[in-house]
Each structure stands twice: as C-alpha cells, then as structure tokens.
Amino acid sequence: MTDTTGVKAAGHAGLVDTLARRGLLSSRWREVWEKLPRDHFIPPHAWRQGQERCVPVVRGPDWWDLVHSDRPVVTQVDDGQPDGPGVATSSNSQPSMVARMLQLLDVRDGDRVLEIGTATGYVAALLSERLGGDRVVSVEIDAALSQQAAATLADHGLSPRLVVGDGAEGWEEGAPYDRLISTCALRHIPHALVRQVTPGGLIVAPLARAFWSGALVRLSVRDGGIARGPFRGGASYMPMRSHRLPDAGPVDSGTARSSEAVTDPGHLLGLGFALYAGARLPGVTMSHAEAGTAVTVWLQDAAGSAAVATTGESVWEYGDRNLWAEVEGVYAEYVTLGQPDGDSFGLTVTPAGQEVWLHSPRTVIAAA
C-alpha cells in the first residue's frame, strides 16, 4: 500500500498557504487552520455539486483533490433521506469564504460566539481552537449531523456547546454573545438573533436573496435591538431549513405574450443590481443560465406572473404583471444612479423588519 500521508499533509498545507497569500488569514488564524486539516471533518462518502444533481465522490484521488481545493464539499443530500433527487442540504463550505467570514467576524480573545449551522463542525472547530470551546455555541437543526460533528470535535479535543434546534431562534440560554456567524443562508435576519448579540457585537451572515444572488452582510448591533451594516460581496450558501422557499407556483401559459427587450439580460447579472432590484421588487425571483455568449433569465412572482428573456431573442411574459417591463424600468433607475456595486449597499434590521439602503442608512430603497 502506498503511503499518502505526505501527500495529504502537503495538500492541506498548500490550501492554507493559498488562503494566507490571498490575505484571508492573519498569522493567528493561520496557526489555527494549520492545526485542523479540512479532511478530518469530511466523511469518506461526499458529493460535489453537478449541473443537475450532486455527484458522489468516495475517498480516493478525486476525494482528496476536492477536499484540498477551494471548493465546497457537499456532505449531505436530501436531508439525509435515501433515494432522493440528490439536492445538497449540508456541506463543508468553500474554504476562502469561511476564511473571509471569520476575517469579517473580527473575534477577539475572550469573545463568545454563536454559530448558526454546525454541519460538519469545521467552523465550530476553528472558532474553538481560536477562542476555547467554552466560548463557542453552535446550533444545528439536524440531530444526526450534530451528533457526527460532536464526535469529530471530541476526536480533536474540542468541546464547543452544540445545540440541536432551529437556527432562526438562536440559543437564548447562552446569550448574550459578542459575535454571531451563520454558515447557512438566511432569507432575512431574524430579530431573535439580533437580541442575542450584545450592543457593540457583530453579525456576519449570508443572505439568500430571491432576486438572483446571495450576498454576505456584516452588521453591527446597537442599543434598541437595531443591527446595521454593509453588504460585503456575493455568497452562495444553502438556505437554513426554516428559510427555504416553497416551490414556485404554476404559470398560466394561456396568457403568453411577446415583446422586444431593450436591456440585454446579461446586464442584469451583477450583485449591485441584484440588491437594488431585490429591494425595489420584493417577492420577485430571478434566476439565469448561460450558453456561450447568450444569457437567459427567468422572472416570477408568487401570484404566477413570469417572464423569460434570452439575449437576442423576443421576451415572453405571462400572468397579470409585465415583469420584464418592470425589471427594465428598475434597471434604468439603477443606471441613472451610476450602477453602484454591491459594497455600496447596506442593511438595517429593527424589531419591525429590515430594509436595504444605498450609500447611507438614510437612503432606504423603497419597494416600487
């Protein structure tokens, strides 16, 4: 049998070195990552995301290549149920995204951290190695995943508090926390989470935006149950189970009508526009596909109105609303504003809800 120990170590060291050279790891965080090889937290049977479903990857050369890459590794499909469609439901996140989120979290010695979404336990391990297990609480809705993570963490001498429950509720018993990080995407920031972070604390979380793109947000918690802060780039994470969207409703094909596009659908694929349009057109979803230089976008609302637009082709609309015309109007507004990038936008969360703003919390983007 060939001894691959050196190859494995070199792969992990190479991954850590890559993250450090990209400026994603401070010297202190690099020490932490070096102590915790990623492969220790990934089961022998995992998956990579394919075009239509997840593709199994069993421990071997392909498994090691995937684990030592800067790519997410799917560690559960179909909520653990057999014979499902192969939809990813838990993963070990992309290492560069994990490092970036921990960088934004800006933990200090003595901080207490609440993590939403334990999954394999890797982020809880990194935080526990950095702060001590008694300073870390991690919530996971799937009891089997939590149990597996507990065993892996124990193998490394780490003992954060693991809680089985809905991450949207946090864990009030351990509050207040100085920092909160979510490793699953939220449709909105539940106010229960804001209440559990002490004023002056930070929340770092990916938001699953209905309009095309997920985005990372970094919020500072203030007195009065208010959290506010900027978006910090795109982020693609699986939504928390209680924040999954229902399947789209039917579209009445009998209302089909065509028109000509003024805007190339490809121009809509930017985080800045996604954040602006998502605020202007709440409840409208947009997804896309690319084939060479052609881009197709699909729009739909909860009432069954829809539109399909492909580069160089006629637009087809369905239902009571002219969704494509609405999106083109919002895009014209966005161009007039100077096409601000994603980092120009921010979010405010209050007991009454949340609102997206541009440049300043005083310039809230209202629904059209």
Coordinates of C-alpha atoms in Angstrom, one line a residue:
M1 CA 0.0 0.0 0.0
T2 CA 1.3 3.5 -0.9
D3 CA 1.9 5.8 2.0
T4 CA -0.1 9.0 1.1
T5 CA 0.4 10.8 4.5
G6 CA 2.9 13.3 3.0
V7 CA 0.6 14.0 0.0
K8 CA -2.3 14.7 2.3
A9 CA -0.3 17.0 4.6
A10 CA 1.1 18.8 1.5
G11 CA -2.4 19.3 0.2
H12 CA -3.7 20.8 3.4
A13 CA -0.6 23.0 3.8
G14 CA -1.0 24.1 0.2
L15 CA -4.6 25.1 0.8
V16 CA -3.7 27.1 3.9
D17 CA -0.8 28.7 2.1
T18 CA -3.1 29.8 -0.7
L19 CA -5.6 31.4 1.7
A20 CA -2.8 33.2 3.5
R21 CA -1.3 34.5 0.3
R22 CA -4.7 35.9 -0.7
G23 CA -4.7 37.9 2.6
L24 CA -7.5 35.9 4.1
L25 CA -5.6 34.5 7.1
S26 CA -3.9 36.5 9.8
S27 CA -0.9 34.9 11.4
R28 CA -3.1 33.8 14.3
W29 CA -5.8 32.4 12.1
R30 CA -3.1 30.6 10.0
E31 CA -1.9 28.8 13.1
V32 CA -5.5 27.7 13.8
W33 CA -6.1 26.4 10.3
E34 CA -2.8 24.5 10.2
K35 CA -3.8 22.6 13.3
L36 CA -7.2 21.5 11.8
P37 CA -6.9 19.7 8.4
R38 CA -10.1 20.0 6.5
D39 CA -10.2 16.3 5.5
H40 CA -10.7 15.4 9.2
F41 CA -14.2 17.0 9.0
I42 CA -15.4 15.5 5.8
P43 CA -16.9 12.0 5.6
P44 CA -15.4 9.3 3.3
H45 CA -18.5 9.5 1.2
A46 CA -19.2 13.0 0.0
W47 CA -20.5 14.8 -3.1
R48 CA -19.6 17.6 -5.5
Q49 CA -22.3 19.8 -7.0
G50 CA -23.1 18.8 -10.5
Q51 CA -25.2 20.5 -13.2
E52 CA -28.5 18.9 -12.2
R53 CA -27.7 16.9 -9.0
C54 CA -24.9 16.2 -6.6
V55 CA -22.3 13.7 -7.8
P56 CA -20.9 11.1 -5.3
V57 CA -17.2 11.3 -4.5
V58 CA -15.8 8.4 -2.5
R59 CA -12.5 8.7 -0.7
G60 CA -9.7 8.3 -3.2
P61 CA -7.7 10.7 -5.5
D62 CA -10.8 12.6 -6.6
W63 CA -11.9 13.0 -3.0
W64 CA -8.6 14.3 -1.9
D65 CA -8.4 16.7 -4.8
L66 CA -11.8 18.1 -3.9
V67 CA -11.0 18.4 -0.2
H68 CA -7.8 20.2 -0.8
S69 CA -9.4 22.6 -3.3
D70 CA -11.0 25.9 -2.7
R71 CA -14.4 24.4 -3.4
P72 CA -17.4 23.5 -1.1
V73 CA -17.8 19.8 -0.4
V74 CA -21.4 18.5 -0.1
T75 CA -21.7 16.3 3.0
Q76 CA -25.4 15.6 2.9
V77 CA -28.1 15.4 0.3
D78 CA -31.9 15.3 0.6
D79 CA -31.8 15.9 4.3
G80 CA -30.2 12.5 4.7
Q81 CA -33.2 10.7 3.2
P82 CA -32.4 7.8 0.8
D83 CA -33.4 7.7 -2.9
G84 CA -33.9 11.4 -3.2
P85 CA -33.2 13.8 -6.1
G86 CA -29.7 14.5 -5.0
V87 CA -30.2 18.0 -3.7
A88 CA -27.4 19.4 -1.5
T89 CA -28.6 20.0 2.1
S90 CA -25.4 20.4 4.0
S91 CA -21.8 21.0 3.2
N92 CA -18.3 21.9 4.3
S93 CA -18.2 25.4 2.9
Q94 CA -15.7 26.9 0.4
P95 CA -12.5 27.5 2.5
S96 CA -11.9 31.0 1.1
M97 CA -15.4 32.0 2.0
V98 CA -15.0 30.6 5.6
A99 CA -11.8 32.4 6.0
R100 CA -13.3 35.7 4.7
M101 CA -16.3 35.4 7.0
L102 CA -14.1 34.7 10.0
Q103 CA -12.0 37.7 9.0
L104 CA -15.1 39.9 8.9
L105 CA -16.2 38.4 12.3
D106 CA -13.1 40.0 13.9
V107 CA -13.1 37.9 17.0
R108 CA -11.0 39.0 20.0
D109 CA -9.7 37.0 22.9
G110 CA -12.5 36.3 25.4
D111 CA -15.3 36.8 22.8
R112 CA -18.3 34.5 23.0
V113 CA -19.6 33.3 19.6
L114 CA -22.9 31.8 18.4
E115 CA -22.7 29.9 15.1
I116 CA -25.8 29.0 13.2
G117 CA -25.4 25.8 11.2
T118 CA -23.0 23.3 12.8
A119 CA -22.9 21.0 9.7
T120 CA -19.6 19.0 9.9
G121 CA -18.4 21.1 12.9
Y122 CA -15.4 22.6 11.0
V123 CA -16.2 26.3 11.7
A124 CA -17.0 25.4 15.3
A125 CA -13.6 23.7 15.5
L126 CA -11.8 26.7 14.1
L127 CA -13.6 29.1 16.5
S128 CA -13.0 26.7 19.4
E129 CA -9.3 26.4 18.6
R130 CA -9.1 30.2 18.4
L131 CA -11.2 31.1 21.5
G132 CA -11.7 27.9 23.5
G133 CA -14.6 25.6 23.3
D134 CA -16.3 27.2 26.3
R135 CA -16.6 30.4 24.3
V136 CA -18.4 28.8 21.3
V137 CA -22.1 27.7 20.9
S138 CA -23.2 26.1 17.6
V139 CA -26.8 25.4 16.6
E140 CA -27.8 22.7 14.1
I141 CA -31.3 21.6 13.2
D142 CA -30.3 18.1 12.1
A143 CA -29.7 15.9 15.2
A144 CA -27.7 13.3 13.2
L145 CA -25.3 16.0 11.8
S146 CA -24.9 17.5 15.2
Q147 CA -24.0 14.1 16.7
Q148 CA -21.5 13.4 14.0
A149 CA -19.9 16.8 14.5
A150 CA -19.7 16.2 18.2
A151 CA -17.8 13.0 17.7
T152 CA -15.3 14.7 15.3
L153 CA -14.8 17.7 17.6
A154 CA -14.2 15.3 20.5
D155 CA -11.5 13.5 18.5
H156 CA -9.7 16.8 18.3
G157 CA -10.1 17.6 22.0
L158 CA -12.5 20.4 21.2
S159 CA -15.8 20.8 23.1
P160 CA -18.0 23.7 22.0
R161 CA -21.6 23.7 23.2
L162 CA -23.6 22.0 20.4
V163 CA -27.4 22.6 20.4
V164 CA -30.0 20.9 18.3
G165 CA -32.6 23.4 17.2
D166 CA -33.8 25.9 14.7
G167 CA -31.1 28.3 14.0
A168 CA -33.6 31.1 13.4
E169 CA -34.2 31.1 17.1
G170 CA -30.5 31.1 18.1
W171 CA -29.9 29.9 21.6
E172 CA -31.3 32.3 24.2
E173 CA -29.9 30.3 27.1
G174 CA -26.4 31.1 26.2
A175 CA -26.9 34.8 25.4
P176 CA -25.5 37.4 25.2
Y177 CA -22.9 36.8 22.5
D178 CA -20.2 39.1 21.3
R179 CA -20.2 37.7 17.8
L180 CA -22.7 35.7 15.6
I181 CA -21.9 33.9 12.4
S182 CA -24.3 31.9 10.2
T183 CA -22.9 29.2 7.9
C184 CA -26.3 28.7 6.2
A185 CA -28.1 31.4 4.2
L186 CA -30.9 33.4 5.8
R187 CA -33.8 34.9 3.9
H188 CA -33.9 37.7 6.5
I189 CA -32.1 38.3 9.8
P190 CA -34.4 37.0 12.5
H191 CA -34.7 39.6 15.2
A192 CA -34.2 36.8 17.8
L193 CA -30.6 36.7 16.6
V194 CA -30.1 40.4 16.9
R195 CA -31.4 40.3 20.5
Q196 CA -28.9 37.7 21.5
V197 CA -25.9 39.8 20.5
T198 CA -24.6 42.4 22.9
P199 CA -24.6 46.0 21.7
G200 CA -21.2 46.6 20.0
G201 CA -21.2 43.0 18.8
L202 CA -21.1 41.8 15.2
I203 CA -23.2 39.6 13.0
V204 CA -21.8 38.0 9.8
A205 CA -24.2 36.1 7.7
P206 CA -25.0 35.2 4.1
L207 CA -28.4 36.2 2.9
A208 CA -30.3 34.1 0.3
R209 CA -31.6 36.8 -2.0
A210 CA -34.7 35.9 -4.1
F211 CA -33.5 38.2 -6.9
W212 CA -30.6 36.3 -8.5
S213 CA -27.8 36.4 -6.0
G214 CA -26.9 35.6 -2.4
A215 CA -24.9 38.3 -0.5
L216 CA -22.8 38.5 2.6
V217 CA -23.7 41.1 5.2
R218 CA -21.8 42.4 8.3
L219 CA -24.0 44.1 10.9
S220 CA -23.0 46.0 14.0
V221 CA -25.5 45.6 16.8
R222 CA -26.7 48.8 18.6
D223 CA -28.9 49.6 21.5
G224 CA -32.6 49.2 21.0
G225 CA -32.4 46.0 19.1
I226 CA -31.0 47.6 15.9
A227 CA -28.3 46.0 13.7
R228 CA -26.9 47.8 10.7
G229 CA -24.1 47.4 8.3
P230 CA -22.8 46.9 4.7
F231 CA -23.0 44.1 2.2
R232 CA -19.7 42.6 1.6
G233 CA -19.8 40.7 -1.7
G234 CA -21.6 37.7 -3.0
A235 CA -22.1 34.5 -1.1
S236 CA -23.8 31.3 -2.2
Y237 CA -25.0 29.2 0.7
M238 CA -27.8 26.7 1.2
P239 CA -30.7 28.3 3.0
M240 CA -31.5 27.4 6.6
R241 CA -34.2 24.8 6.6
S242 CA -36.8 27.0 8.1
H243 CA -35.9 29.7 5.5
R244 CA -36.3 27.5 2.4
L245 CA -38.6 29.0 -0.3
P246 CA -41.7 26.9 -1.3
D247 CA -41.8 25.6 -4.8
A248 CA -42.8 28.2 -7.4
G249 CA -46.5 28.1 -8.3
P250 CA -47.9 27.4 -11.7
V251 CA -47.7 29.9 -14.6
D252 CA -50.7 30.3 -16.9
S253 CA -49.3 29.7 -20.4
G254 CA -52.5 30.9 -21.8
T255 CA -51.6 34.5 -21.0
A256 CA -48.3 34.3 -23.1
R257 CA -47.4 37.4 -24.9
S258 CA -44.1 38.6 -26.5
S259 CA -42.2 41.8 -26.7
E260 CA -38.7 43.0 -27.6
A261 CA -36.1 43.6 -24.9
V262 CA -34.4 47.0 -24.5
T263 CA -31.9 45.6 -22.0
D264 CA -29.6 42.7 -22.6
P265 CA -30.4 40.1 -19.9
G266 CA -26.6 39.7 -19.3
H267 CA -26.6 43.2 -17.9
L268 CA -28.7 42.2 -15.0
L269 CA -26.1 39.8 -13.6
G270 CA -24.4 41.9 -11.1
L271 CA -24.6 42.0 -7.3
G272 CA -25.3 45.7 -7.2
F273 CA -28.3 45.4 -9.4
A274 CA -29.5 42.3 -7.6
L275 CA -29.5 44.1 -4.3
Y276 CA -31.2 47.2 -5.8
A277 CA -33.8 45.2 -7.8
G278 CA -34.5 42.9 -4.8
A279 CA -35.4 45.9 -2.7
R280 CA -37.5 47.6 -5.4
L281 CA -39.3 44.4 -6.5
P282 CA -39.9 42.3 -3.3
G283 CA -41.3 38.9 -4.0
V284 CA -39.9 38.7 -7.5
T285 CA -37.4 35.9 -8.1
M286 CA -34.8 35.9 -10.8
S287 CA -32.5 33.0 -11.9
H288 CA -30.4 32.6 -15.0
A289 CA -28.4 30.3 -17.3
E290 CA -25.6 30.9 -19.7
A291 CA -24.9 29.2 -23.1
G292 CA -21.8 30.7 -24.8
T293 CA -22.4 34.5 -25.0
A294 CA -26.2 34.1 -24.6
V295 CA -27.8 34.7 -21.2
T296 CA -31.4 33.6 -20.3
V297 CA -33.1 35.0 -17.2
W298 CA -36.4 33.8 -15.6
L299 CA -38.5 36.1 -13.5
Q300 CA -41.5 35.0 -11.4
D301 CA -43.7 36.3 -8.6
A302 CA -45.8 34.4 -6.1
A303 CA -49.0 35.1 -7.9
G304 CA -47.9 33.3 -11.1
S305 CA -46.7 36.1 -13.3
A306 CA -43.5 35.3 -15.1
A307 CA -41.1 36.4 -17.9
V308 CA -38.3 34.7 -19.9
A309 CA -35.7 36.7 -21.7
T310 CA -32.7 35.5 -23.7
T311 CA -30.0 37.5 -25.4
G312 CA -31.0 38.4 -28.9
E313 CA -34.5 36.9 -28.7
S314 CA -38.0 38.1 -28.0
V315 CA -39.2 38.3 -24.4
W316 CA -42.1 36.1 -23.3
E317 CA -44.3 37.3 -20.4
Y318 CA -47.1 35.5 -18.5
G319 CA -49.7 36.4 -16.0
D320 CA -51.1 39.8 -14.8
R321 CA -47.8 41.6 -14.5
N322 CA -45.4 42.7 -17.1
L323 CA -42.4 41.6 -15.1
W324 CA -39.8 42.1 -17.8
A325 CA -41.0 45.7 -18.3
E326 CA -40.9 46.2 -14.6
V327 CA -37.3 44.9 -14.3
E328 CA -36.2 47.0 -17.3
G329 CA -37.7 50.1 -15.5
V330 CA -35.8 49.3 -12.3
Y331 CA -32.6 48.7 -14.3
A332 CA -33.0 52.1 -15.9
E333 CA -33.2 53.6 -12.4
Y334 CA -30.1 51.7 -11.4
V335 CA -28.2 53.1 -14.4
T336 CA -29.3 56.6 -13.5
L337 CA -27.8 56.0 -10.0
G338 CA -24.4 55.3 -11.6
Q339 CA -24.7 51.4 -11.4
P340 CA -23.4 51.2 -7.8
D341 CA -21.6 48.0 -6.9
G342 CA -22.6 45.6 -4.1
D343 CA -20.5 47.2 -1.5
S344 CA -22.4 50.4 -1.9
F345 CA -25.5 48.8 -0.3
G346 CA -26.3 48.0 3.3
L347 CA -28.9 46.6 5.6
T348 CA -30.7 47.7 8.7
V349 CA -32.6 45.3 10.9
T350 CA -35.0 46.5 13.6
P351 CA -37.8 44.9 15.6
A352 CA -40.2 45.9 12.8
G353 CA -38.3 44.3 10.0
Q354 CA -35.3 45.0 7.7
E355 CA -34.6 47.5 4.9
V356 CA -31.9 47.8 2.3
W357 CA -30.2 51.2 1.8
L358 CA -27.7 52.7 -0.7
H359 CA -24.6 54.6 0.5
S360 CA -26.3 55.7 3.8
P361 CA -28.9 54.2 6.1
R362 CA -30.9 57.4 5.5
T363 CA -31.4 56.5 1.8
V364 CA -33.6 53.4 2.1
I365 CA -34.6 51.7 -1.1
A366 CA -38.4 51.6 -1.1
A367 CA -40.5 49.0 -3.0
A368 CA -41.7 50.1 -6.4

